[in-house]
Amino acid sequence: MPDLSTTYLGLKLRTPLVSSASPLTQDIDSIRHLEDAGASAIVFHSLFEEAAEGSTLTQSALDRYLTLLHGAKCAVSVPVIGSLCATTLKGWIDYATQIEQAGASALELNLYQVPSQKDVSGSMLEDRYVEFVKAAKSAVKIPVAAKLTPFFTSLTNVAKRIDATGVNGLVLFNRFYQPDLNLDALDIQPNVLLSTSEALRLPLTWIGMLYGRIKADLAGSSGVHVPDDVVKLLLVGADVTMVCSALLRHGIGHLRDLEAGLIHWMDNHEYKSVNNLKGTLSQLRCPDPAAFERAQYQNAVKSVQKVVLTGREAWRILSGE
């Protein structure tokens, strides 16, 4: 049997399968079931600075969160990673410290800010992110990961700047949950859409380009639904693959299917360990590094043209032209 172990944020994990922050990590019983099903680490649901009434976090809400986090840490043997989404510099520092004190094995900084202010430039927003990560990292001793969005003009530069803060890992990517319109009520309402395997392309591309260029570990998030998705992320350089939508759609037991599929693929391709296959198809090791950049676009356009031409030919045959 191949060795599935990997290291993420300095934590030795049994497999690269990590349960990301979700409604499934809000309940201790669910967290126990995640461990039983094979999750090698669990990202606790996010603490939002504005979670309680108004724009500030009440002490009672904070106490409930920290108590539940501590209970989760005591309930399972796998690492429990705290998740924080703050809005102010003070919030990042204060709540990061309290999450550490509650017993979190590590901390994931959920950098979720919609750039809606017209006077905030891209460079200002990037500076703010770097400042937030630097502040939270300096406030705690546990390992820290930064969960990024893909919406930067130069993601590689942002990743490099955040990596320079000494952060231990980057999670690619966060997802913006855009609102929808209720045409009957004429109102705006939330409408969370679960990801599909098609969403894998984005983290696949950027992890493949960042692997070997930064010191931080890399976690692939969004689009992990079947074993092949796990394999692909590992091949381009991910240290772990985070699962959320697939578990919400198929149940916690789906983790067992992902692990069994990973083992099956590795056996068939004669890989002895996850470390052996990690990064073998990254840009750093790819025979054609340009395949990750413009050549990829050119090939994609050609493939679409081929599909269109094939479709036209099929139409001619069916229509008798």
mmCIF file of C-alpha atoms in Angstrom:
data_model
loop_
_atom_site.group_PDB
_atom_site.id
_atom_site.type_symbol
_atom_site.label_atom_id
_atom_site.label_comp_id
_atom_site.label_asym_id
_atom_site.label_seq_id
_atom_site.Cartn_x
_atom_site.Cartn_y
_atom_site.Cartn_z
ATOM 1 C CA MET A 1 0.000 0.000 0.000
ATOM 2 C CA PRO A 2 1.408 3.434 -0.914
ATOM 3 C CA ASP A 3 2.407 5.918 1.744
ATOM 4 C CA LEU A 4 -0.233 8.667 1.716
ATOM 5 C CA SER A 5 1.359 10.789 4.442
ATOM 6 C CA THR A 6 2.190 14.432 3.844
ATOM 7 C CA THR A 7 3.256 17.474 5.827
ATOM 8 C CA TYR A 8 1.245 20.687 5.943
ATOM 9 C CA LEU A 9 1.987 23.706 8.155
ATOM 10 C CA GLY A 10 4.558 21.597 9.933
ATOM 11 C CA LEU A 11 1.856 19.057 10.830
ATOM 12 C CA LYS A 12 2.445 15.419 9.912
ATOM 13 C CA LEU A 13 -0.784 14.198 8.300
ATOM 14 C CA ARG A 14 -1.867 10.648 7.487
ATOM 15 C CA THR A 15 -3.200 11.636 4.053
ATOM 16 C CA PRO A 16 -3.544 14.841 2.001
ATOM 17 C CA LEU A 17 -7.325 14.855 2.537
ATOM 18 C CA VAL A 18 -8.352 17.794 4.721
ATOM 19 C CA SER A 19 -11.900 18.855 5.559
ATOM 20 C CA SER A 20 -12.123 22.594 4.910
ATOM 21 C CA ALA A 21 -14.207 25.065 6.897
ATOM 22 C CA SER A 22 -17.908 24.389 6.356
ATOM 23 C CA PRO A 23 -21.178 23.757 8.211
ATOM 24 C CA LEU A 24 -19.827 20.233 8.824
ATOM 25 C CA THR A 25 -17.129 21.653 11.097
ATOM 26 C CA GLN A 26 -19.559 23.570 13.323
ATOM 27 C CA ASP A 27 -20.624 20.530 15.329
ATOM 28 C CA ILE A 28 -18.438 18.226 17.429
ATOM 29 C CA ASP A 29 -20.327 15.078 16.379
ATOM 30 C CA SER A 30 -19.753 15.955 12.707
ATOM 31 C CA ILE A 31 -16.109 16.645 13.443
ATOM 32 C CA ARG A 32 -15.785 13.185 15.007
ATOM 33 C CA HIS A 33 -17.433 11.659 11.925
ATOM 34 C CA LEU A 34 -14.980 13.525 9.686
ATOM 35 C CA GLU A 35 -12.080 11.997 11.578
ATOM 36 C CA ASP A 36 -13.657 8.531 11.440
ATOM 37 C CA ALA A 37 -14.167 8.866 7.667
ATOM 38 C CA GLY A 38 -10.499 9.678 7.128
ATOM 39 C CA ALA A 39 -9.997 13.447 7.326
ATOM 40 C CA SER A 40 -6.332 13.921 8.217
ATOM 41 C CA ALA A 41 -6.994 17.440 9.531
ATOM 42 C CA ILE A 42 -10.083 19.565 10.023
ATOM 43 C CA VAL A 43 -10.408 23.288 9.422
ATOM 44 C CA PHE A 44 -12.853 24.624 11.995
ATOM 45 C CA HIS A 45 -15.601 26.914 10.702
ATOM 46 C CA SER A 46 -14.594 30.573 10.427
ATOM 47 C CA LEU A 47 -14.841 33.112 13.207
ATOM 48 C CA PHE A 48 -16.147 36.338 11.635
ATOM 49 C CA GLU A 49 -15.353 39.584 13.379
ATOM 50 C CA GLU A 50 -18.827 40.930 12.644
ATOM 51 C CA ALA A 51 -20.602 37.639 13.417
ATOM 52 C CA ALA A 52 -22.877 38.930 16.167
ATOM 53 C CA GLU A 53 -25.453 41.713 15.993
ATOM 54 C CA GLY A 54 -24.228 44.982 14.595
ATOM 55 C CA SER A 55 -20.667 45.329 13.324
ATOM 56 C CA THR A 56 -18.768 44.022 16.357
ATOM 57 C CA LEU A 57 -18.345 40.586 17.816
ATOM 58 C CA THR A 58 -20.011 40.227 21.215
ATOM 59 C CA GLN A 59 -18.114 38.479 23.971
ATOM 60 C CA SER A 60 -20.807 35.812 24.297
ATOM 61 C CA ALA A 61 -20.504 34.856 20.612
ATOM 62 C CA LEU A 62 -16.732 34.785 20.929
ATOM 63 C CA ASP A 63 -16.915 32.627 24.060
ATOM 64 C CA ARG A 64 -19.229 30.140 22.340
ATOM 65 C CA TYR A 65 -16.886 29.865 19.389
ATOM 66 C CA LEU A 66 -13.755 29.378 21.491
ATOM 67 C CA THR A 67 -15.463 26.859 23.776
ATOM 68 C CA LEU A 68 -16.616 24.810 20.789
ATOM 69 C CA LEU A 69 -13.151 25.002 19.217
ATOM 70 C CA HIS A 70 -11.558 23.759 22.425
ATOM 71 C CA GLY A 71 -14.122 20.954 22.619
ATOM 72 C CA ALA A 72 -13.400 19.921 19.037
ATOM 73 C CA LYS A 73 -9.676 19.860 19.722
ATOM 74 C CA CYS A 74 -10.248 17.565 22.692
ATOM 75 C CA ALA A 75 -12.701 15.331 20.799
ATOM 76 C CA VAL A 76 -10.411 14.214 17.970
ATOM 77 C CA SER A 77 -6.787 13.207 17.539
ATOM 78 C CA VAL A 78 -6.249 14.863 14.139
ATOM 79 C CA PRO A 79 -5.166 18.526 13.972
ATOM 80 C CA VAL A 80 -7.957 21.093 14.251
ATOM 81 C CA ILE A 81 -7.074 24.260 12.348
ATOM 82 C CA GLY A 82 -8.786 27.471 13.415
ATOM 83 C CA SER A 83 -10.190 29.814 10.782
ATOM 84 C CA LEU A 84 -10.444 33.582 11.181
ATOM 85 C CA CYS A 85 -12.066 36.204 8.977
ATOM 86 C CA ALA A 86 -11.500 39.632 10.532
ATOM 87 C CA THR A 87 -11.977 43.110 9.120
ATOM 88 C CA THR A 88 -9.636 45.224 11.240
ATOM 89 C CA LEU A 89 -5.985 44.967 12.187
ATOM 90 C CA LYS A 90 -6.940 44.731 15.857
ATOM 91 C CA GLY A 91 -9.384 41.963 15.061
ATOM 92 C CA TRP A 92 -6.776 39.877 13.285
ATOM 93 C CA ILE A 93 -4.407 40.181 16.233
ATOM 94 C CA ASP A 94 -6.852 39.774 19.127
ATOM 95 C CA TYR A 95 -8.897 36.900 17.725
ATOM 96 C CA ALA A 96 -5.866 35.066 16.348
ATOM 97 C CA THR A 97 -4.401 35.103 19.856
ATOM 98 C CA GLN A 98 -7.589 33.777 21.419
ATOM 99 C CA ILE A 99 -7.960 31.027 18.819
ATOM 100 C CA GLU A 100 -4.423 29.921 19.633
ATOM 101 C CA GLN A 101 -5.226 29.928 23.364
ATOM 102 C CA ALA A 102 -8.306 27.773 22.705
ATOM 103 C CA GLY A 103 -5.982 25.030 21.456
ATOM 104 C CA ALA A 104 -6.007 25.285 17.650
ATOM 105 C CA SER A 105 -3.211 23.295 16.019
ATOM 106 C CA ALA A 106 -2.789 26.006 13.391
ATOM 107 C CA LEU A 107 -4.642 29.044 12.055
ATOM 108 C CA GLU A 108 -6.100 29.733 8.612
ATOM 109 C CA LEU A 109 -6.576 33.420 7.786
ATOM 110 C CA ASN A 110 -9.714 33.687 5.684
ATOM 111 C CA LEU A 111 -8.859 36.817 3.648
ATOM 112 C CA TYR A 112 -12.339 37.595 2.390
ATOM 113 C CA GLN A 113 -12.818 41.229 1.446
ATOM 114 C CA VAL A 114 -14.844 42.310 -1.564
ATOM 115 C CA PRO A 115 -13.023 45.331 -3.103
ATOM 116 C CA SER A 116 -16.151 47.443 -3.444
ATOM 117 C CA GLN A 117 -14.699 50.801 -2.358
ATOM 118 C CA LYS A 118 -13.885 52.871 -5.428
ATOM 119 C CA ASP A 119 -11.109 54.798 -3.687
ATOM 120 C CA VAL A 120 -9.198 51.659 -2.678
ATOM 121 C CA SER A 121 -6.681 50.746 -5.371
ATOM 122 C CA GLY A 122 -5.420 47.264 -6.076
ATOM 123 C CA SER A 123 -2.053 48.035 -4.528
ATOM 124 C CA MET A 124 -3.735 49.414 -1.394
ATOM 125 C CA LEU A 125 -5.769 46.237 -1.029
ATOM 126 C CA GLU A 126 -2.666 44.082 -1.479
ATOM 127 C CA ASP A 127 -0.800 46.134 1.123
ATOM 128 C CA ARG A 128 -3.704 45.631 3.512
ATOM 129 C CA TYR A 129 -3.668 41.862 3.025
ATOM 130 C CA VAL A 130 0.072 41.693 3.636
ATOM 131 C CA GLU A 131 -0.319 43.833 6.761
ATOM 132 C CA PHE A 132 -3.107 41.595 8.076
ATOM 133 C CA VAL A 133 -1.101 38.412 7.532
ATOM 134 C CA LYS A 134 2.022 39.906 9.069
ATOM 135 C CA ALA A 135 0.098 41.077 12.147
ATOM 136 C CA ALA A 136 -1.676 37.767 12.738
ATOM 137 C CA LYS A 137 1.492 35.778 12.127
ATOM 138 C CA SER A 138 3.434 37.858 14.654
ATOM 139 C CA ALA A 139 0.660 37.510 17.259
ATOM 140 C CA VAL A 140 0.736 33.701 17.510
ATOM 141 C CA LYS A 141 3.235 30.869 17.738
ATOM 142 C CA ILE A 142 1.154 28.233 15.960
ATOM 143 C CA PRO A 143 1.541 27.792 12.170
ATOM 144 C CA VAL A 144 -0.444 30.199 9.997
ATOM 145 C CA ALA A 145 -1.919 29.790 6.505
ATOM 146 C CA ALA A 146 -3.395 32.538 4.346
ATOM 147 C CA LYS A 147 -6.447 31.685 2.248
ATOM 148 C CA LEU A 148 -6.395 33.894 -0.858
ATOM 149 C CA THR A 149 -8.803 34.828 -3.593
ATOM 150 C CA PRO A 150 -7.672 34.608 -7.239
ATOM 151 C CA PHE A 151 -8.670 38.200 -7.978
ATOM 152 C CA PHE A 152 -5.304 39.918 -8.186
ATOM 153 C CA THR A 153 -3.626 41.488 -11.194
ATOM 154 C CA SER A 154 -0.407 39.635 -10.322
ATOM 155 C CA LEU A 155 -1.188 36.711 -8.079
ATOM 156 C CA THR A 156 2.396 35.445 -8.129
ATOM 157 C CA ASN A 157 3.615 38.781 -6.781
ATOM 158 C CA VAL A 158 0.979 38.828 -4.021
ATOM 159 C CA ALA A 159 1.863 35.245 -3.115
ATOM 160 C CA LYS A 160 5.542 36.169 -2.967
ATOM 161 C CA ARG A 161 4.854 39.173 -0.716
ATOM 162 C CA ILE A 162 2.691 37.158 1.662
ATOM 163 C CA ASP A 163 5.225 34.339 1.634
ATOM 164 C CA ALA A 164 7.867 36.869 2.730
ATOM 165 C CA THR A 165 5.900 37.480 5.954
ATOM 166 C CA GLY A 166 6.918 34.000 7.069
ATOM 167 C CA VAL A 167 3.439 32.546 6.634
ATOM 168 C CA ASN A 168 3.506 28.752 6.705
ATOM 169 C CA GLY A 169 0.992 28.019 3.970
ATOM 170 C CA LEU A 170 -1.200 29.394 1.198
ATOM 171 C CA VAL A 171 -4.690 28.059 0.520
ATOM 172 C CA LEU A 172 -5.850 28.498 -3.081
ATOM 173 C CA PHE A 173 -8.611 29.609 -3.314
ATOM 174 C CA ASN A 174 -11.329 31.338 -1.373
ATOM 175 C CA ARG A 175 -14.664 31.715 -3.163
ATOM 176 C CA PHE A 176 -16.791 34.849 -3.268
ATOM 177 C CA TYR A 177 -20.440 33.982 -2.652
ATOM 178 C CA GLN A 178 -22.257 36.449 -4.872
ATOM 179 C CA PRO A 179 -25.888 37.353 -4.144
ATOM 180 C CA ASP A 180 -28.801 36.400 -6.359
ATOM 181 C CA LEU A 181 -32.135 38.121 -7.067
ATOM 182 C CA ASN A 182 -35.542 36.815 -6.033
ATOM 183 C CA LEU A 183 -37.753 37.954 -8.908
ATOM 184 C CA ASP A 184 -40.985 37.296 -6.991
ATOM 185 C CA ALA A 185 -40.030 39.188 -3.848
ATOM 186 C CA LEU A 186 -37.893 41.685 -5.779
ATOM 187 C CA ASP A 187 -35.202 41.226 -3.180
ATOM 188 C CA ILE A 188 -31.551 40.272 -2.984
ATOM 189 C CA GLN A 189 -30.903 36.914 -1.378
ATOM 190 C CA PRO A 190 -27.930 34.638 -0.759
ATOM 191 C CA ASN A 191 -27.658 31.659 -3.077
ATOM 192 C CA VAL A 192 -24.697 29.432 -2.298
ATOM 193 C CA LEU A 193 -23.715 27.243 -5.221
ATOM 194 C CA LEU A 194 -21.619 24.194 -4.425
ATOM 195 C CA SER A 195 -18.518 23.805 -6.547
ATOM 196 C CA THR A 196 -17.959 21.128 -9.195
ATOM 197 C CA SER A 197 -14.775 19.529 -10.496
ATOM 198 C CA GLU A 198 -14.621 22.270 -13.129
ATOM 199 C CA ALA A 199 -13.614 24.716 -10.380
ATOM 200 C CA LEU A 200 -10.410 22.719 -9.957
ATOM 201 C CA ARG A 201 -8.785 24.403 -12.962
ATOM 202 C CA LEU A 202 -8.050 27.630 -11.089
ATOM 203 C CA PRO A 203 -6.114 26.206 -8.110
ATOM 204 C CA LEU A 204 -4.571 23.625 -10.437
ATOM 205 C CA THR A 205 -3.064 26.350 -12.605
ATOM 206 C CA TRP A 206 -1.734 28.579 -9.846
ATOM 207 C CA ILE A 207 -0.426 25.849 -7.558
ATOM 208 C CA GLY A 208 1.412 24.474 -10.564
ATOM 209 C CA MET A 209 3.044 27.848 -11.128
ATOM 210 C CA LEU A 210 3.839 28.592 -7.469
ATOM 211 C CA TYR A 211 5.263 25.195 -6.561
ATOM 212 C CA GLY A 212 8.977 25.461 -5.815
ATOM 213 C CA ARG A 213 8.945 29.258 -6.049
ATOM 214 C CA ILE A 214 7.765 30.047 -2.534
ATOM 215 C CA LYS A 215 8.591 28.560 0.848
ATOM 216 C CA ALA A 216 5.010 28.247 2.100
ATOM 217 C CA ASP A 217 3.093 24.978 1.807
ATOM 218 C CA LEU A 218 0.295 24.867 -0.760
ATOM 219 C CA ALA A 219 -3.279 23.707 -0.196
ATOM 220 C CA GLY A 220 -5.667 23.156 -3.082
ATOM 221 C CA SER A 221 -9.216 24.247 -2.282
ATOM 222 C CA SER A 222 -12.340 24.324 -4.491
ATOM 223 C CA GLY A 223 -13.241 21.679 -7.030
ATOM 224 C CA VAL A 224 -12.105 18.536 -5.164
ATOM 225 C CA HIS A 225 -14.890 16.035 -5.823
ATOM 226 C CA VAL A 226 -13.428 12.784 -7.167
ATOM 227 C CA PRO A 227 -10.114 10.956 -6.644
ATOM 228 C CA ASP A 228 -8.719 12.281 -9.921
ATOM 229 C CA ASP A 229 -9.109 15.824 -8.571
ATOM 230 C CA VAL A 230 -6.948 14.904 -5.586
ATOM 231 C CA VAL A 231 -4.297 13.336 -7.822
ATOM 232 C CA LYS A 232 -4.176 16.327 -10.157
ATOM 233 C CA LEU A 233 -3.591 18.798 -7.341
ATOM 234 C CA LEU A 234 -0.840 16.649 -5.880
ATOM 235 C CA LEU A 235 0.827 16.323 -9.271
ATOM 236 C CA VAL A 236 1.099 20.102 -9.675
ATOM 237 C CA GLY A 237 2.480 20.532 -6.164
ATOM 238 C CA ALA A 238 -0.261 20.721 -3.539
ATOM 239 C CA ASP A 239 0.683 19.466 -0.077
ATOM 240 C CA VAL A 240 -2.957 18.875 0.831
ATOM 241 C CA THR A 241 -6.325 18.928 -0.901
ATOM 242 C CA MET A 242 -9.263 20.482 0.911
ATOM 243 C CA VAL A 243 -12.775 19.089 0.549
ATOM 244 C CA CYS A 244 -16.065 20.842 1.244
ATOM 245 C CA SER A 245 -18.769 20.811 -1.453
ATOM 246 C CA ALA A 246 -18.295 17.109 -2.207
ATOM 247 C CA LEU A 247 -18.975 16.235 1.440
ATOM 248 C CA LEU A 248 -22.028 18.480 1.587
ATOM 249 C CA ARG A 249 -23.328 16.850 -1.597
ATOM 250 C CA HIS A 250 -22.416 13.187 -0.984
ATOM 251 C CA GLY A 251 -21.953 12.981 2.778
ATOM 252 C CA ILE A 252 -18.965 12.713 5.076
ATOM 253 C CA GLY A 253 -18.368 9.090 4.050
ATOM 254 C CA HIS A 254 -17.271 10.335 0.615
ATOM 255 C CA LEU A 255 -13.847 10.897 2.179
ATOM 256 C CA ARG A 256 -13.374 7.117 2.164
ATOM 257 C CA ASP A 257 -14.097 7.015 -1.573
ATOM 258 C CA LEU A 258 -11.540 9.748 -2.219
ATOM 259 C CA GLU A 259 -8.875 7.923 -0.225
ATOM 260 C CA ALA A 260 -9.603 4.566 -1.860
ATOM 261 C CA GLY A 261 -9.477 6.181 -5.295
ATOM 262 C CA LEU A 262 -6.163 7.864 -4.526
ATOM 263 C CA ILE A 263 -4.667 4.542 -3.411
ATOM 264 C CA HIS A 264 -5.989 2.807 -6.528
ATOM 265 C CA TRP A 265 -4.480 5.427 -8.851
ATOM 266 C CA MET A 266 -1.113 5.366 -7.100
ATOM 267 C CA ASP A 267 -0.983 1.557 -7.229
ATOM 268 C CA ASN A 268 -1.828 1.513 -10.933
ATOM 269 C CA HIS A 269 0.847 4.114 -11.697
ATOM 270 C CA GLU A 270 3.417 2.569 -9.343
ATOM 271 C CA TYR A 271 3.821 5.557 -7.037
ATOM 272 C CA LYS A 272 5.088 4.480 -3.634
ATOM 273 C CA SER A 273 4.254 7.688 -1.797
ATOM 274 C CA VAL A 274 2.491 11.026 -2.094
ATOM 275 C CA ASN A 275 5.864 12.732 -1.788
ATOM 276 C CA ASN A 276 7.057 10.890 -4.924
ATOM 277 C CA LEU A 277 4.296 12.265 -7.093
ATOM 278 C CA LYS A 278 4.005 15.731 -5.540
ATOM 279 C CA GLY A 279 4.949 18.463 -8.006
ATOM 280 C CA THR A 280 5.958 16.146 -10.859
ATOM 281 C CA LEU A 281 3.734 18.066 -13.277
ATOM 282 C CA SER A 282 4.319 21.544 -11.835
ATOM 283 C CA GLN A 283 5.615 24.303 -14.056
ATOM 284 C CA LEU A 284 9.014 23.878 -12.415
ATOM 285 C CA ARG A 285 9.289 20.280 -13.615
ATOM 286 C CA CYS A 286 7.093 20.323 -16.688
ATOM 287 C CA PRO A 287 8.930 19.585 -19.978
ATOM 288 C CA ASP A 288 7.002 22.503 -21.477
ATOM 289 C CA PRO A 289 6.694 25.213 -18.773
ATOM 290 C CA ALA A 290 4.801 27.465 -21.181
ATOM 291 C CA ALA A 291 1.917 24.983 -21.016
ATOM 292 C CA PHE A 292 0.908 26.743 -17.796
ATOM 293 C CA GLU A 293 0.788 30.151 -19.450
ATOM 294 C CA ARG A 294 0.038 31.479 -22.937
ATOM 295 C CA ALA A 295 0.550 28.192 -24.758
ATOM 296 C CA GLN A 296 -2.225 26.769 -22.618
ATOM 297 C CA TYR A 297 -4.543 29.489 -23.883
ATOM 298 C CA GLN A 298 -3.549 28.878 -27.489
ATOM 299 C CA ASN A 299 -4.097 25.138 -27.179
ATOM 300 C CA ALA A 300 -7.472 25.720 -25.524
ATOM 301 C CA VAL A 301 -8.605 27.947 -28.399
ATOM 302 C CA LYS A 302 -7.479 25.344 -30.932
ATOM 303 C CA SER A 303 -9.348 22.599 -29.089
ATOM 304 C CA VAL A 304 -12.559 24.660 -29.126
ATOM 305 C CA GLN A 305 -12.131 25.322 -32.846
ATOM 306 C CA LYS A 306 -11.715 21.575 -33.420
ATOM 307 C CA VAL A 307 -14.913 20.842 -31.490
ATOM 308 C CA VAL A 308 -16.802 23.453 -33.523
ATOM 309 C CA LEU A 309 -15.500 22.057 -36.816
ATOM 310 C CA THR A 310 -16.329 18.493 -35.764
ATOM 311 C CA GLY A 311 -19.818 19.593 -34.793
ATOM 312 C CA ARG A 312 -20.361 21.270 -38.159
ATOM 313 C CA GLU A 313 -19.238 18.125 -39.971
ATOM 314 C CA ALA A 314 -21.635 16.005 -37.908
ATOM 315 C CA TRP A 315 -24.450 18.415 -38.739
ATOM 316 C CA ARG A 316 -23.702 18.171 -42.468
ATOM 317 C CA ILE A 317 -23.879 14.376 -42.306
ATOM 318 C CA LEU A 318 -27.115 14.331 -40.310
ATOM 319 C CA SER A 319 -28.783 16.969 -42.473
ATOM 320 C CA GLY A 320 -27.645 15.326 -45.709
ATOM 321 C CA GLU A 321 -25.772 18.374 -46.972
#
